[in-house]
């Protein structure tokens, strides 16, 4: 089954404790992206990647890091989490090329930073 | 920059009622327009799309028409069901392929009751 998986689904942590949220897709997609969803703000892009070893900032990259060492994986790293990073996070992937390619979303990771 | 404006929610309807969720956009070029749906506890799924003016996207009884003159893409359904209860996001993407980043509205929660 074609899917995007994220782990963990729920995470409660404390300020300053480094964490990683994993994302993996099995569709051989070149493009992967991280979003955060906050009430009244919709989804905002954090980082994206066009292919292995190619990453770039989205609209709200501060406080986050990513890496793309393998095509299928795109982990989101919070080196020193703060309470304003409490949010619902989604990973997404799609093919690249001319024309429209649907973006597939993972089930989300709800992060609480106390 | 690009932006998407949706009506505030929640929208509460009785089963079999007519649904309209308004969406307007601002873009510099000729975007593609999308509606995504998020069921409780799940990631976003593409509901329908339209890639040029006057196109009508449709799926699962939902429809939306790309109106360039009013910069709108309102979502409609003639008879909603309890199973349609979800959050609906309007989104746009300018360009195709590598250039196509999604910009989302804030989302509209729909609650359908018996």
XYZ file of N, CA and C in Angstrom:
684
model
N 0.847 -1.198 0.000
C 0.000 0.000 0.000
C 0.883 1.248 0.000
N 0.571 2.174 -0.920
C 1.311 3.427 -1.006
C 0.991 4.279 0.219
N 2.029 4.722 0.923
C 1.748 5.505 2.112
C 2.959 6.301 2.578
N 2.641 7.302 3.410
C 3.639 8.086 4.130
C 3.437 7.770 5.607
N 4.493 7.361 6.264
C 4.391 7.023 7.683
C 5.218 7.998 8.510
N 4.717 8.277 9.702
C 5.410 9.175 10.626
C 5.467 8.500 11.991
N 6.566 8.749 12.693
C 6.691 8.264 14.065
C 7.498 9.250 14.899
N 7.070 9.437 16.154
C 5.866 8.874 16.763
C 4.612 9.642 16.339
N 3.446 9.129 16.672
C 2.211 9.842 16.403
C 1.930 10.895 17.478
N 2.357 10.619 18.679
C 2.171 11.555 19.787
C 3.472 11.638 20.574
N 3.822 12.854 20.991
C 5.054 13.038 21.747
C 4.905 14.210 22.693
N 5.197 13.955 23.959
C 5.248 15.019 24.958
C 6.683 15.091 25.450
N 7.272 16.283 25.418
C 8.660 16.432 25.816
C 8.825 17.734 26.594
N 10.052 17.972 27.027
C 10.338 19.183 27.807
C 11.228 20.110 26.992
N 11.191 21.355 27.349
C 11.987 22.366 26.657
C 13.467 21.986 26.644
N 14.075 22.061 25.451
C 15.502 21.842 25.317
C 15.942 20.427 25.061
N 15.052 19.464 25.131
C 15.435 18.070 24.927
C 15.298 17.700 23.452
N 16.417 17.455 22.805
C 16.438 17.179 21.367
C 15.521 16.028 20.994
N 14.820 16.177 19.879
C 13.953 15.100 19.414
C 13.971 15.028 17.888
N 13.606 13.853 17.394
C 13.509 13.614 15.956
C 12.174 12.965 15.653
N 11.496 13.482 14.657
C 10.277 12.869 14.140
C 10.624 12.256 12.782
N 10.369 10.972 12.652
C 10.746 10.308 11.400
C 9.599 10.353 10.388
N 9.971 10.331 9.129
C 9.015 10.289 8.024
C 9.575 9.366 6.958
N 8.734 8.489 6.454
C 9.167 7.573 5.421
C 8.049 7.381 4.413
N 8.432 7.299 3.119
C 7.444 7.049 2.068
C 7.924 5.904 1.186
N 6.942 5.125 0.677
C 7.284 3.943 -0.119
C 6.890 4.093 -1.576
N 6.796 5.338 -2.065
C 6.334 5.591 -3.423
C 7.449 6.078 -4.349
N 8.675 6.067 -3.856
C 9.833 6.509 -4.635
C 9.702 7.975 -5.070
N 9.066 8.780 -4.233
C 8.877 10.193 -4.556
C 10.156 10.983 -4.349
N 10.395 11.926 -5.263
C 11.556 12.788 -5.131
C 11.320 13.876 -4.078
N 10.135 14.435 -4.069
C 9.830 15.610 -3.247
C 9.230 15.188 -1.921
N 9.781 15.717 -0.830
C 9.219 15.510 0.491
C 9.198 16.837 1.218
N 8.260 16.954 2.173
C 8.044 18.248 2.809
C 7.520 18.045 4.220
N 7.803 18.999 5.097
C 7.234 19.032 6.444
C 6.382 20.291 6.598
N 5.205 20.090 7.238
C 4.304 21.187 7.552
C 3.976 21.142 9.042
N 3.627 22.305 9.572
C 3.011 22.339 10.892
C 1.626 22.952 10.764
N 0.690 22.424 11.555
C -0.692 22.875 11.510
C -1.057 23.468 12.857
N -1.471 24.714 12.840
C -1.851 25.414 14.066
C -3.232 26.033 13.881
N -4.029 26.070 14.943
C -5.388 26.625 14.832
C -5.374 28.054 14.299
N -6.225 28.292 13.310
C -6.337 29.634 12.744
C -5.247 29.993 11.758
N -4.269 29.114 11.588
C -3.142 29.396 10.680
C -3.050 28.403 9.528
N -3.810 27.340 9.573
C -3.728 26.340 8.515
C -2.406 25.588 8.556
N -1.963 25.117 7.415
C -0.691 24.405 7.308
C 0.373 25.341 6.766
N 1.501 25.327 7.410
C 2.634 26.143 6.956
C 3.838 25.238 6.740
N 4.534 25.480 5.642
C 5.650 24.618 5.280
C 6.895 24.974 6.090
N 7.553 23.941 6.619
C 8.750 24.147 7.432
C 10.003 23.994 6.572
N 10.161 22.837 5.967
C 11.274 22.527 5.072
C 10.756 21.618 3.973
N 11.495 21.602 2.863
C 11.190 20.656 1.811
C 12.483 20.146 1.185
N 12.332 19.072 0.419
C 13.492 18.460 -0.220
C 13.103 17.989 -1.612
N 13.906 18.359 -2.594
C 13.646 17.963 -3.980
C 14.239 16.599 -4.307
N 15.223 16.180 -3.543
C 15.839 14.864 -3.776
C 16.891 14.631 -2.699
N 17.560 13.512 -2.784
C 18.581 13.178 -1.790
C 19.629 14.287 -1.715
N 19.937 14.691 -0.482
C 20.945 15.718 -0.194
C 20.550 17.117 -0.694
N 19.298 17.317 -1.078
C 18.830 18.635 -1.529
C 17.673 19.062 -0.645
N 17.911 20.029 0.248
C 16.850 20.514 1.126
C 16.811 22.032 1.081
N 15.649 22.597 1.424
C 15.524 24.055 1.415
C 14.470 24.486 2.420
N 14.585 25.738 2.855
C 13.663 26.269 3.856
C 12.304 26.558 3.245
N 11.287 26.330 4.076
C 9.940 26.739 3.722
C 9.628 28.078 4.357
N 8.395 28.230 4.816
C 7.960 29.518 5.355
C 8.320 29.715 6.824
N 8.432 28.624 7.583
C 8.681 28.737 9.031
C 9.775 27.776 9.473
N 11.031 27.956 9.006
C 12.082 26.980 9.295
C 12.795 27.162 10.633
N 12.579 28.283 11.313
C 13.355 28.568 12.517
C 13.113 27.533 13.600
N 14.208 26.996 14.147
C 14.126 26.021 15.224
C 14.062 24.585 14.749
N 14.121 24.360 13.452
C 14.026 23.015 12.880
C 15.229 22.717 11.988
N 15.532 21.434 11.885
C 16.517 20.945 10.914
C 15.930 19.724 10.234
N 16.429 19.446 9.039
C 16.029 18.238 8.318
C 17.262 17.640 7.666
N 17.124 16.409 7.220
C 18.170 15.778 6.423
C 17.520 14.847 5.418
N 18.202 14.614 4.308
C 17.664 13.685 3.297
C 18.838 12.854 2.787
N 19.167 11.828 3.542
C 20.281 10.957 3.184
C 19.829 9.807 2.300
N 18.558 9.462 2.404
C 17.979 8.416 1.562
C 16.709 8.979 0.948
N 16.345 8.454 -0.203
C 15.189 8.997 -0.907
C 13.913 8.802 -0.113
N 13.771 7.702 0.607
C 12.512 7.399 1.253
C 12.323 8.102 2.595
N 13.393 8.597 3.207
C 13.297 9.137 4.570
C 13.599 10.626 4.643
N 12.864 11.321 5.506
C 13.030 12.774 5.637
C 12.734 13.163 7.087
N 13.652 12.921 7.995
C 13.394 13.210 9.409
C 13.400 14.702 9.721
N 12.571 15.072 10.679
C 12.507 16.448 11.189
C 13.160 16.467 12.564
N 14.111 17.354 12.741
C 14.897 17.407 13.970
C 14.648 18.731 14.692
N 14.325 18.624 15.976
C 14.227 19.811 16.819
C 15.366 19.731 17.822
N 16.405 20.532 17.606
C 17.614 20.460 18.438
C 17.333 20.904 19.867
N 16.534 21.934 20.033
C 16.218 22.465 21.359
C 14.772 22.945 21.352
N 13.843 22.019 21.513
C 12.429 22.373 21.383
C 11.987 23.428 22.390
N 11.058 24.253 21.956
C 10.478 25.261 22.842
C 8.959 25.146 22.795
N 8.259 25.686 23.794
C 6.797 25.542 23.832
C 6.095 26.069 22.575
N 6.661 27.043 21.885
C 5.992 27.552 20.682
C 6.104 26.591 19.498
N 6.778 25.475 19.702
C 6.813 24.431 18.687
C 5.787 23.328 18.967
N 4.985 23.525 19.990
C 3.847 22.636 20.220
C 2.889 22.791 19.047
N 2.635 21.680 18.355
C 1.861 21.769 17.125
C 1.564 20.363 16.609
N 0.818 20.312 15.504
C 0.567 19.071 14.778
C 1.408 19.116 13.515
N 2.246 18.108 13.331
C 3.200 18.104 12.229
C 2.819 17.051 11.200
N 2.921 17.438 9.920
C 2.641 16.519 8.827
C 3.817 16.452 7.872
N 4.133 15.234 7.476
C 5.086 14.995 6.410
C 4.295 14.702 5.139
N 4.830 15.080 3.997
C 4.145 14.843 2.730
C 5.171 14.519 1.654
N 4.722 13.838 0.609
C 5.627 13.531 -0.494
C 4.847 13.523 -1.806
N 5.576 13.733 -2.892
C 4.987 13.616 -4.219
C 6.075 13.439 -5.253
N 5.675 13.028 -6.454
C 6.603 12.960 -7.577
C 6.858 14.353 -8.111
N 7.979 14.511 -8.773
C 8.283 15.759 -9.459
C 8.176 15.554 -10.961
N 7.950 16.630 -11.677
C 7.873 16.534 -13.124
C 6.892 17.539 -13.658
N 6.727 17.550 -14.952
C 5.791 18.501 -15.571
C 4.371 18.030 -15.315
N 3.495 18.986 -15.003
C 2.116 18.626 -14.749
C 1.831 18.427 -13.269
N 0.629 17.962 -12.980
C 0.181 17.842 -11.601
C 0.479 16.453 -11.037
N 1.058 16.438 -9.846
C 1.260 15.203 -9.114
C 0.709 15.401 -7.704
N -0.178 14.515 -7.292
C -0.819 14.632 -5.990
C 0.201 14.522 -4.876
N -0.008 15.364 -3.853
C 0.837 15.307 -2.663
C 0.163 14.401 -1.638
N 0.904 13.438 -1.100
C 0.385 12.480 -0.139
C 0.881 12.858 1.247
N -0.029 12.833 2.208
C 0.297 13.242 3.570
C 0.349 12.058 4.520
N 1.244 12.169 5.490
C 1.272 11.223 6.584
C 0.152 11.495 7.574
N 0.000 10.649 8.601
C -1.120 10.769 9.541
C -0.931 11.857 10.585
N 0.248 12.428 10.681
C 0.477 13.518 11.624
C 1.156 13.072 12.901
N 1.908 14.000 13.490
C 2.552 13.806 14.789
C 2.166 14.980 15.677
N 1.502 14.675 16.771
C 1.117 15.751 17.693
C 2.204 15.899 18.742
N 2.858 17.050 18.734
C 3.969 17.331 19.638
C 3.558 18.361 20.674
N 3.840 18.043 21.937
C 3.631 18.989 23.029
C 4.958 19.221 23.721
N 5.364 20.483 23.819
C 6.614 20.854 24.500
C 6.259 21.655 25.748
N 6.653 21.135 26.899
C 6.297 21.804 28.162
C 7.482 22.553 28.762
N 2.661 38.032 -1.746
C 2.738 36.599 -1.988
C 1.367 35.991 -2.133
N 1.376 34.692 -2.405
C 0.110 33.965 -2.564
C -0.591 33.812 -1.228
N -1.916 33.798 -1.269
C -2.670 33.553 -0.046
C -4.024 32.955 -0.388
N -4.604 32.271 0.602
C -5.918 31.646 0.453
C -6.748 32.024 1.668
N -7.971 32.459 1.428
C -8.872 32.856 2.513
C -10.105 31.968 2.488
N -10.399 31.352 3.614
C -11.581 30.506 3.742
C -12.517 31.077 4.789
N -13.773 30.690 4.699
C -14.739 31.114 5.696
C -14.414 30.461 7.037
N -14.725 31.192 8.098
C -14.491 30.679 9.442
C -15.462 29.543 9.722
N -15.016 28.606 10.539
C -15.921 27.558 10.969
C -16.203 27.689 12.451
N -16.805 26.685 13.055
C -17.308 25.498 12.362
C -18.613 25.766 11.629
N -18.827 24.958 10.596
C -20.089 24.957 9.885
C -20.859 23.737 10.369
N -22.037 23.952 10.894
C -22.853 22.857 11.422
C -24.111 22.726 10.568
N -24.312 21.528 10.031
C -25.455 21.269 9.149
C -26.153 19.993 9.557
N -27.414 19.912 9.221
C -28.144 18.662 9.381
C -27.876 17.788 8.161
N -27.976 16.494 8.368
C -27.788 15.561 7.250
C -28.745 15.896 6.111
N -28.253 15.795 4.889
C -28.980 16.076 3.646
C -29.076 17.565 3.334
N -28.498 18.414 4.142
C -28.493 19.849 3.845
C -27.484 20.146 2.747
N -27.632 21.338 2.147
C -26.712 21.809 1.111
C -25.520 22.494 1.766
N -24.331 22.206 1.226
C -23.104 22.748 1.789
C -22.436 23.709 0.818
N -22.018 24.847 1.339
C -21.090 25.725 0.629
C -20.010 26.166 1.593
N -18.768 26.007 1.194
C -17.631 26.559 1.944
C -16.908 27.500 0.993
N -16.848 28.765 1.373
C -16.254 29.771 0.500
C -14.731 29.768 0.568
N -14.127 30.005 -0.589
C -12.673 30.108 -0.678
C -12.325 31.143 -1.739
N -11.497 32.104 -1.384
C -10.963 33.053 -2.355
C -9.451 33.052 -2.263
N -8.810 33.478 -3.337
C -7.352 33.391 -3.349
C -6.737 34.658 -3.935
N -5.476 34.825 -3.621
C -4.644 35.869 -4.217
C -3.398 35.202 -4.751
N -3.114 35.430 -6.020
C -1.926 34.828 -6.635
C -1.412 35.744 -7.728
N -0.122 35.658 -7.978
C 0.472 36.532 -8.989
C 0.304 35.977 -10.390
N 0.168 34.672 -10.516
C 0.072 34.056 -11.826
C -1.241 33.339 -12.026
N -1.157 32.122 -12.554
C -2.342 31.318 -12.840
C -2.239 30.005 -12.064
N -2.715 30.025 -10.837
C -2.504 28.853 -9.984
C -3.426 27.693 -10.320
N -3.053 26.523 -9.847
C -3.963 25.397 -9.736
C -4.601 25.467 -8.351
N -5.841 25.023 -8.253
C -6.596 25.136 -7.000
C -7.041 23.755 -6.525
N -7.074 23.600 -5.200
C -7.344 22.291 -4.616
C -8.245 22.432 -3.389
N -8.989 21.366 -3.138
C -9.610 21.170 -1.835
C -9.063 19.874 -1.243
N -8.573 19.988 0.001
C -8.132 18.832 0.764
C -9.100 18.612 1.920
N -9.240 17.352 2.341
C -10.095 17.015 3.469
C -9.261 16.283 4.517
N -9.524 16.617 5.770
C -8.826 15.983 6.886
C -9.861 15.382 7.827
N -9.973 14.054 7.815
C -10.877 13.378 8.743
C -10.218 13.285 10.114
N -11.004 13.154 11.157
C -10.450 13.142 12.516
C -9.317 12.136 12.682
N -8.188 12.612 13.190
C -7.046 11.742 13.470
C -6.250 11.313 12.253
N -6.532 11.897 11.094
C -5.845 11.479 9.875
C -5.125 12.649 9.215
N -4.291 12.321 8.247
C -3.642 13.345 7.446
C -4.581 13.888 6.380
N -4.082 14.835 5.609
C -4.900 15.446 4.564
C -4.975 14.535 3.344
N -6.138 14.550 2.695
C -6.328 13.808 1.446
C -6.831 14.785 0.396
N -6.348 14.629 -0.812
C -6.850 15.455 -1.900
C -8.290 15.093 -2.199
N -9.176 16.081 -2.198
C -10.587 15.849 -2.475
C -10.889 16.120 -3.952
N -10.453 17.289 -4.433
C -10.656 17.616 -5.842
C -9.700 18.732 -6.246
N -9.571 18.921 -7.543
C -8.662 19.949 -8.044
C -9.189 20.552 -9.336
N -8.656 21.734 -9.661
C -8.932 22.386 -10.942
C -7.676 23.136 -11.353
N -7.258 22.971 -12.572
C -5.967 23.508 -12.980
C -6.050 24.739 -13.860
N -7.249 25.093 -14.345
C -7.359 26.325 -15.124
C -8.752 26.911 -14.977
N -8.880 28.160 -15.394
C -10.141 28.892 -15.237
C -11.296 28.130 -15.875
N -12.430 28.146 -15.153
C -13.695 27.524 -15.566
C -13.695 26.005 -15.428
N -12.581 25.411 -15.033
C -12.563 23.975 -14.737
C -13.445 23.700 -13.535
N -14.113 22.561 -13.547
C -14.874 22.119 -12.376
C -14.239 20.835 -11.869
N -13.803 20.860 -10.608
C -13.336 19.648 -9.976
C -14.490 18.981 -9.240
N -14.504 17.641 -9.235
C -15.580 16.955 -8.535
C -15.096 15.611 -8.018
N -15.685 15.206 -6.883
C -15.322 13.932 -6.271
C -16.260 13.678 -5.099
N -16.745 12.482 -4.959
C -17.579 12.066 -3.819
C -18.775 12.995 -3.622
N -19.316 13.554 -4.673
C -20.469 14.433 -4.575
C -20.117 15.894 -4.321
N -18.848 16.177 -4.062
C -18.383 17.548 -3.877
C -17.988 18.146 -5.233
N -18.196 19.446 -5.371
C -17.808 20.149 -6.586
C -17.234 21.510 -6.241
N -16.352 22.000 -7.106
C -15.857 23.370 -6.992
C -15.459 23.831 -8.376
N -15.778 25.078 -8.698
C -15.476 25.637 -10.018
C -14.458 26.762 -9.876
N -13.442 26.721 -10.685
C -12.362 27.716 -10.710
C -12.893 28.973 -11.384
N -13.106 30.027 -10.593
C -13.643 31.288 -11.119
C -12.541 32.332 -11.084
N -11.933 32.578 -12.238
C -10.810 33.520 -12.300
C -11.289 34.952 -12.079
N -12.491 35.271 -12.586
C -12.962 36.653 -12.503
C -13.238 37.086 -11.069
N -13.615 36.119 -10.217
C -13.859 36.440 -8.807
C -12.783 35.854 -7.893
N -11.747 35.275 -8.457
C -10.669 34.594 -7.729
C -11.230 33.708 -6.617
N -12.152 32.828 -7.000
C -12.814 31.993 -6.009
C -12.826 30.535 -6.420
N -13.020 29.673 -5.429
C -13.066 28.222 -5.662
C -13.915 27.629 -4.546
N -15.177 27.946 -4.545
C -16.078 27.561 -3.462
C -16.425 26.078 -3.549
N -16.425 25.413 -2.402
C -16.753 23.988 -2.337
C -18.247 23.820 -2.078
N -18.897 22.911 -2.827
C -20.327 22.679 -2.667
C -20.629 21.189 -2.668
N -21.685 20.855 -1.933
C -22.230 19.498 -1.992
C -23.727 19.597 -1.777
N -24.466 18.885 -2.576
C -25.915 19.018 -2.558
C -26.578 18.418 -1.332
N -26.001 17.361 -0.773
C -26.642 16.668 0.342
C -25.543 16.038 1.201
N -25.256 16.667 2.325
C -24.150 16.176 3.147
C -24.588 15.002 4.017
N -23.609 14.191 4.381
C -23.821 13.047 5.260
C -22.985 13.216 6.521
N -23.345 12.479 7.554
C -22.578 12.543 8.801
C -21.111 12.214 8.536
N -20.860 11.309 7.610
C -19.492 10.881 7.296
C -18.668 11.977 6.622
N -19.300 13.070 6.216
C -18.570 14.210 5.629
C -17.981 15.125 6.700
N -18.283 14.875 7.942
C -17.744 15.693 9.036
C -16.224 15.605 9.024
N -15.580 16.748 8.884
C -14.119 16.785 8.702
C -13.707 18.254 8.649
N -12.400 18.464 8.491
C -11.884 19.809 8.237
C -11.508 19.893 6.763
N -11.932 20.958 6.111
C -11.702 21.132 4.678
C -10.753 22.310 4.460
N -9.707 22.056 3.660
C -8.700 23.071 3.377
C -8.718 23.408 1.891
N -8.796 24.677 1.589
C -8.593 25.163 0.237
C -7.105 25.454 0.067
N -6.551 25.189 -1.105
C -5.119 25.401 -1.316
C -4.864 25.779 -2.766
N -3.738 26.427 -2.977
C -3.344 26.739 -4.343
C -1.881 26.388 -4.561
N -1.544 26.235 -5.831
C -0.166 25.955 -6.213
C 0.112 26.699 -7.507
N 1.170 27.480 -7.476
C 1.548 28.192 -8.705
C 2.635 27.415 -9.417
N 2.561 27.357 -10.715
C 3.564 26.640 -11.497
C 3.299 25.152 -11.446
N 4.132 24.407 -12.094
C 3.997 22.955 -12.118
C 5.348 22.330 -11.812
N 5.322 21.064 -11.543
C 6.555 20.340 -11.321
C 7.348 20.876 -10.159
N 8.603 21.187 -10.389
C 9.488 21.564 -9.291
C 9.072 22.867 -8.637
N 8.338 23.726 -9.338
C 7.993 25.039 -8.783
C 6.739 25.002 -7.941
N 6.037 23.896 -7.865
C 4.700 23.943 -7.291
C 4.677 23.685 -5.794
N 4.637 24.767 -5.020
C 4.490 24.693 -3.578
C 3.022 24.928 -3.244
N 2.500 24.214 -2.261
C 1.111 24.378 -1.834
C 0.998 25.479 -0.787
N 0.044 26.375 -0.990
C -0.308 27.379 0.011
C -1.725 27.079 0.477
N -1.904 26.909 1.797
C -3.181 26.472 2.348
C -3.941 27.621 2.989
N -5.258 27.510 2.985
C -6.102 28.337 3.818
C -6.092 27.801 5.241
N -6.845 28.439 6.112
C -6.819 28.097 7.530
C -7.673 26.887 7.872
N -8.477 26.419 6.936
C -9.314 25.256 7.187
C -10.693 25.640 7.720
N -11.702 24.854 7.349
C -13.071 25.043 7.817
C -13.586 23.713 8.334
N -13.953 23.706 9.606
C -14.480 22.469 10.189
C -15.966 22.333 9.857
N -16.354 21.181 9.349
C -17.755 20.868 9.039
C -18.239 19.804 10.007
N -19.365 20.090 10.650
C -20.006 19.117 11.528
C -21.395 18.840 10.973
N -21.677 17.573 10.691
C -22.976 17.182 10.158
C -23.683 16.323 11.201
N -24.890 16.708 11.546
C -25.635 15.991 12.571
C -26.867 15.319 11.975
N -27.337 14.292 12.655
C -28.534 13.558 12.194
C -29.797 14.382 12.391
